Amino acid sequence: MIFESDKKRNVIYFGAPGTGKSYTLEDDKNKLLLGYENNYARVTFHPDYSYANFVGTYKPVPIKEKNETHITYEYVPGPFIRLLVKALDKPSEPFLLIIEEINRANVAAVFGDIFQLLDREEDYTSRYPIDASLDAQKYLKSELKKSFDQIEIPGNMFIWATMNSADQGVFPMDTAFKRRWDFKYFGINENEKEINQIKVTLHDKEIYWNKLRKVINKELTRYKINEDKHLGPFFAFEEYAKVGEIPVDEFADIFKNKIIMYLFEDAARSKRNKLFNGVKEEEYEGNISYSEICEKFDEIDVGIFNKNIRKNVVDDD
């Protein structure tokens, strides 16, 4: 029996930081693998990740004989080949390969010839099988007890990935690679209702995280900063969604170390003085430091921001 599902086989979940991509993928994973909860592998791409890591390669392996240790070389499969073997062995079960941060690595180099297998037929098997390398042939034969001159992705093997759209410049993907995937976009306010009740009381003022987030994003838009650099609903404080109220000390630590740092170093790097001009007088022309902003936050909380943000966060209540 062949496994059947209406879910897409190659999917990239993408959007701005904190829009719930990994959360949604995890939920989709649980639905797909219901009854087969262990049928998945998860990897995280990074700049040094390679074809050898992903697919497999020969590696030195120590072998102990009596009182001596010898070094030999064996083919060590990567997560792609390991999951492929399982999917081929059990065609009636679903298997899922999850790739976190897919564009943090050079995907053309990581996928190599495997890239060709991403094209799927109507039955979701690879349209164009590729010749298996000798080492892969030997490994597949040892695991599945049959010979493989070519390899293909079976219809019961899914590959889902996440990608921060803010990181598209890290390792850009070419058009040929992109067209082999279905993209699931997460807007900047995706699932915001889940965090609407999260608030903190600062100096007798109730500050709602979602409102503050959206006001900051609106200011970033005024600076012509692209949406993929904005703050998603789950960028911070999502663990307080059920509780609602955030303790002041915890809010301050997270806000300074995560949100202010992100705005200062990344999203609003070129607009620091404008965004945080509550820290200094408006006519101040020097560069505001991160430590100055954090110190001032302890005194005046959202007063560190400019008038547009202060007015819309506090005065409209």
Tab-separated table of N, CA and C in Angstrom, residues 105-162:
chain	number	residue	atom	x	y	z
A	105	ALA	N	22.339	28.418	4.374
A	105	ALA	CA	23.416	27.686	3.723
A	105	ALA	C	23.305	27.888	2.215
A	106	ASN	N	24.355	27.536	1.514
A	106	ASN	CA	24.348	27.592	0.057
A	106	ASN	C	23.615	26.358	-0.455
A	107	VAL	N	22.312	26.495	-0.729
A	107	VAL	CA	21.490	25.326	-1.044
A	107	VAL	C	21.939	24.607	-2.312
A	108	ALA	N	22.469	25.348	-3.275
A	108	ALA	CA	22.942	24.705	-4.504
A	108	ALA	C	24.068	23.727	-4.192
A	109	ALA	N	24.944	24.103	-3.264
A	109	ALA	CA	26.057	23.231	-2.889
A	109	ALA	C	25.595	22.105	-1.970
A	110	VAL	N	24.678	22.407	-1.051
A	110	VAL	CA	24.215	21.396	-0.095
A	110	VAL	C	23.417	20.304	-0.797
A	111	PHE	N	22.508	20.689	-1.699
A	111	PHE	CA	21.678	19.701	-2.387
A	111	PHE	C	22.431	18.999	-3.517
A	112	GLY	N	23.327	19.703	-4.185
A	112	GLY	CA	24.079	19.095	-5.262
A	112	GLY	C	23.164	18.432	-6.275
A	113	ASP	N	23.460	17.169	-6.649
A	113	ASP	CA	22.639	16.469	-7.630
A	113	ASP	C	21.268	16.073	-7.091
A	114	ILE	N	21.097	16.096	-5.763
A	114	ILE	CA	19.795	15.785	-5.147
A	114	ILE	C	18.742	16.799	-5.577
A	115	PHE	N	19.208	17.988	-5.908
A	115	PHE	CA	18.323	19.062	-6.381
A	115	PHE	C	17.400	18.568	-7.501
A	116	GLN	N	17.919	17.699	-8.381
A	116	GLN	CA	17.153	17.198	-9.506
A	116	GLN	C	15.944	16.375	-9.057
A	117	LEU	N	16.047	15.766	-7.867
A	117	LEU	CA	14.980	14.886	-7.390
A	117	LEU	C	13.761	15.647	-6.875
A	118	LEU	N	13.901	16.951	-6.686
A	118	LEU	CA	12.806	17.730	-6.115
A	118	LEU	C	11.632	17.894	-7.077
A	119	ASP	N	11.885	17.740	-8.369
A	119	ASP	CA	10.786	17.742	-9.343
A	119	ASP	C	9.953	16.490	-9.134
A	120	ARG	N	8.655	16.654	-8.909
A	120	ARG	CA	7.799	15.500	-8.600
A	120	ARG	C	6.771	15.231	-9.707
A	121	GLU	N	6.471	13.952	-9.879
A	121	GLU	CA	5.400	13.537	-10.783
A	121	GLU	C	4.047	13.679	-10.085
A	122	GLU	N	2.973	13.312	-10.755
A	122	GLU	CA	1.645	13.398	-10.169
A	122	GLU	C	1.493	12.483	-8.949
A	123	ASP	N	2.261	11.392	-8.919
A	123	ASP	CA	2.218	10.500	-7.762
A	123	ASP	C	3.241	10.911	-6.703
A	124	TYR	N	3.874	12.091	-6.907
A	124	TYR	CA	4.816	12.705	-5.974
A	124	TYR	C	6.175	12.010	-5.901
A	125	THR	N	6.450	11.046	-6.770
A	125	THR	CA	7.798	10.501	-6.871
A	125	THR	C	8.628	11.443	-7.732
A	126	SER	N	9.933	11.326	-7.644
A	126	SER	CA	10.813	12.194	-8.426
A	126	SER	C	10.604	11.981	-9.920
A	127	ARG	N	10.493	13.067	-10.642
A	127	ARG	CA	10.296	12.985	-12.096
A	127	ARG	C	11.573	12.534	-12.790
A	128	TYR	N	12.717	12.966	-12.252
A	128	TYR	CA	13.987	12.653	-12.898
A	128	TYR	C	14.928	11.986	-11.890
A	129	PRO	N	14.920	10.662	-11.815
A	129	PRO	CA	15.862	9.961	-10.922
A	129	PRO	C	17.295	10.273	-11.332
A	130	ILE	N	18.218	10.136	-10.394
A	130	ILE	CA	19.628	10.377	-10.683
A	130	ILE	C	20.426	9.104	-10.433
A	131	ASP	N	21.566	8.998	-11.090
A	131	ASP	CA	22.433	7.847	-10.862
A	131	ASP	C	23.002	7.920	-9.454
A	132	ALA	N	22.901	6.826	-8.746
A	132	ALA	CA	23.425	6.775	-7.384
A	132	ALA	C	24.933	6.568	-7.426
A	133	SER	N	25.654	7.261	-6.569
A	133	SER	CA	27.096	7.052	-6.473
A	133	SER	C	27.362	5.643	-5.948
A	134	LEU	N	28.554	5.135	-6.180
A	134	LEU	CA	28.874	3.778	-5.757
A	134	LEU	C	28.723	3.599	-4.255
A	135	ASP	N	29.151	4.599	-3.500
A	135	ASP	CA	29.043	4.485	-2.038
A	135	ASP	C	27.581	4.483	-1.597
A	136	ALA	N	26.740	5.315	-2.259
A	136	ALA	CA	25.316	5.327	-1.931
A	136	ALA	C	24.660	4.008	-2.330
A	137	GLN	N	25.057	3.467	-3.482
A	137	GLN	CA	24.516	2.173	-3.916
A	137	GLN	C	24.794	1.085	-2.889
A	138	LYS	N	26.035	1.050	-2.418
A	138	LYS	CA	26.420	0.032	-1.441
A	138	LYS	C	25.624	0.195	-0.150
A	139	TYR	N	25.464	1.443	0.278
A	139	TYR	CA	24.729	1.681	1.524
A	139	TYR	C	23.264	1.282	1.378
A	140	LEU	N	22.642	1.689	0.284
A	140	LEU	CA	21.234	1.356	0.062
A	140	LEU	C	21.027	-0.153	-0.020
A	141	LYS	N	21.948	-0.838	-0.693
A	141	LYS	CA	21.831	-2.290	-0.813
A	141	LYS	C	21.979	-2.967	0.544
A	142	SER	N	22.907	-2.449	1.379
A	142	SER	CA	23.109	-3.048	2.700
A	142	SER	C	21.904	-2.836	3.604
A	143	GLU	N	21.195	-1.720	3.424
A	143	GLU	CA	20.052	-1.402	4.281
A	143	GLU	C	18.743	-2.010	3.771
A	144	LEU	N	18.568	-2.045	2.455
A	144	LEU	CA	17.281	-2.455	1.888
A	144	LEU	C	17.327	-3.810	1.185
A	145	LYS	N	18.519	-4.395	1.128
A	145	LYS	CA	18.683	-5.751	0.562
A	145	LYS	C	18.271	-5.826	-0.902
A	146	LYS	N	18.458	-4.742	-1.640
A	146	LYS	CA	18.219	-4.764	-3.076
A	146	LYS	C	19.114	-3.714	-3.724
A	147	SER	N	19.363	-3.882	-4.996
A	147	SER	CA	20.289	-2.993	-5.697
A	147	SER	C	19.580	-1.737	-6.197
A	148	PHE	N	20.329	-0.625	-6.174
A	148	PHE	CA	19.815	0.655	-6.658
A	148	PHE	C	20.858	1.290	-7.575
A	149	ASP	N	20.588	1.295	-8.871
A	149	ASP	CA	21.451	2.016	-9.799
A	149	ASP	C	21.100	3.496	-9.802
A	150	GLN	N	19.830	3.778	-9.556
A	150	GLN	CA	19.356	5.154	-9.491
A	150	GLN	C	18.577	5.359	-8.194
A	151	ILE	N	18.489	6.608	-7.791
A	151	ILE	CA	17.697	6.918	-6.598
A	151	ILE	C	16.669	7.987	-6.946
A	152	GLU	N	15.555	7.937	-6.249
A	152	GLU	CA	14.500	8.925	-6.398
A	152	GLU	C	13.808	9.117	-5.053
A	153	ILE	N	13.157	10.250	-4.902
A	153	ILE	CA	12.391	10.508	-3.691
A	153	ILE	C	11.019	9.860	-3.871
A	154	PRO	N	10.604	8.992	-2.959
A	154	PRO	CA	9.282	8.361	-3.075
A	154	PRO	C	8.166	9.329	-2.672
A	155	GLY	N	6.958	8.986	-3.026
A	155	GLY	CA	5.816	9.864	-2.758
A	155	GLY	C	5.468	10.017	-1.297
A	156	ASN	N	5.978	9.126	-0.433
A	156	ASN	CA	5.686	9.225	1.001
A	156	ASN	C	6.743	9.997	1.767
A	157	MET	N	7.684	10.641	1.032
A	157	MET	CA	8.723	11.439	1.690
A	157	MET	C	8.463	12.919	1.440
A	158	PHE	N	8.312	13.661	2.524
A	158	PHE	CA	8.027	15.090	2.493
A	158	PHE	C	9.280	15.862	2.920
A	159	ILE	N	9.488	17.024	2.311
A	159	ILE	CA	10.593	17.903	2.709
A	159	ILE	C	10.012	19.286	2.949
A	160	TRP	N	9.997	19.702	4.207
A	160	TRP	CA	9.465	21.013	4.574
A	160	TRP	C	10.571	21.837	5.217
A	161	ALA	N	10.579	23.125	4.919
A	161	ALA	CA	11.662	23.989	5.402
A	161	ALA	C	11.114	25.329	5.875
A	162	THR	N	11.897	26.005	6.715
A	162	THR	CA	11.553	27.364	7.135
A	162	THR	C	12.610	28.324	6.606
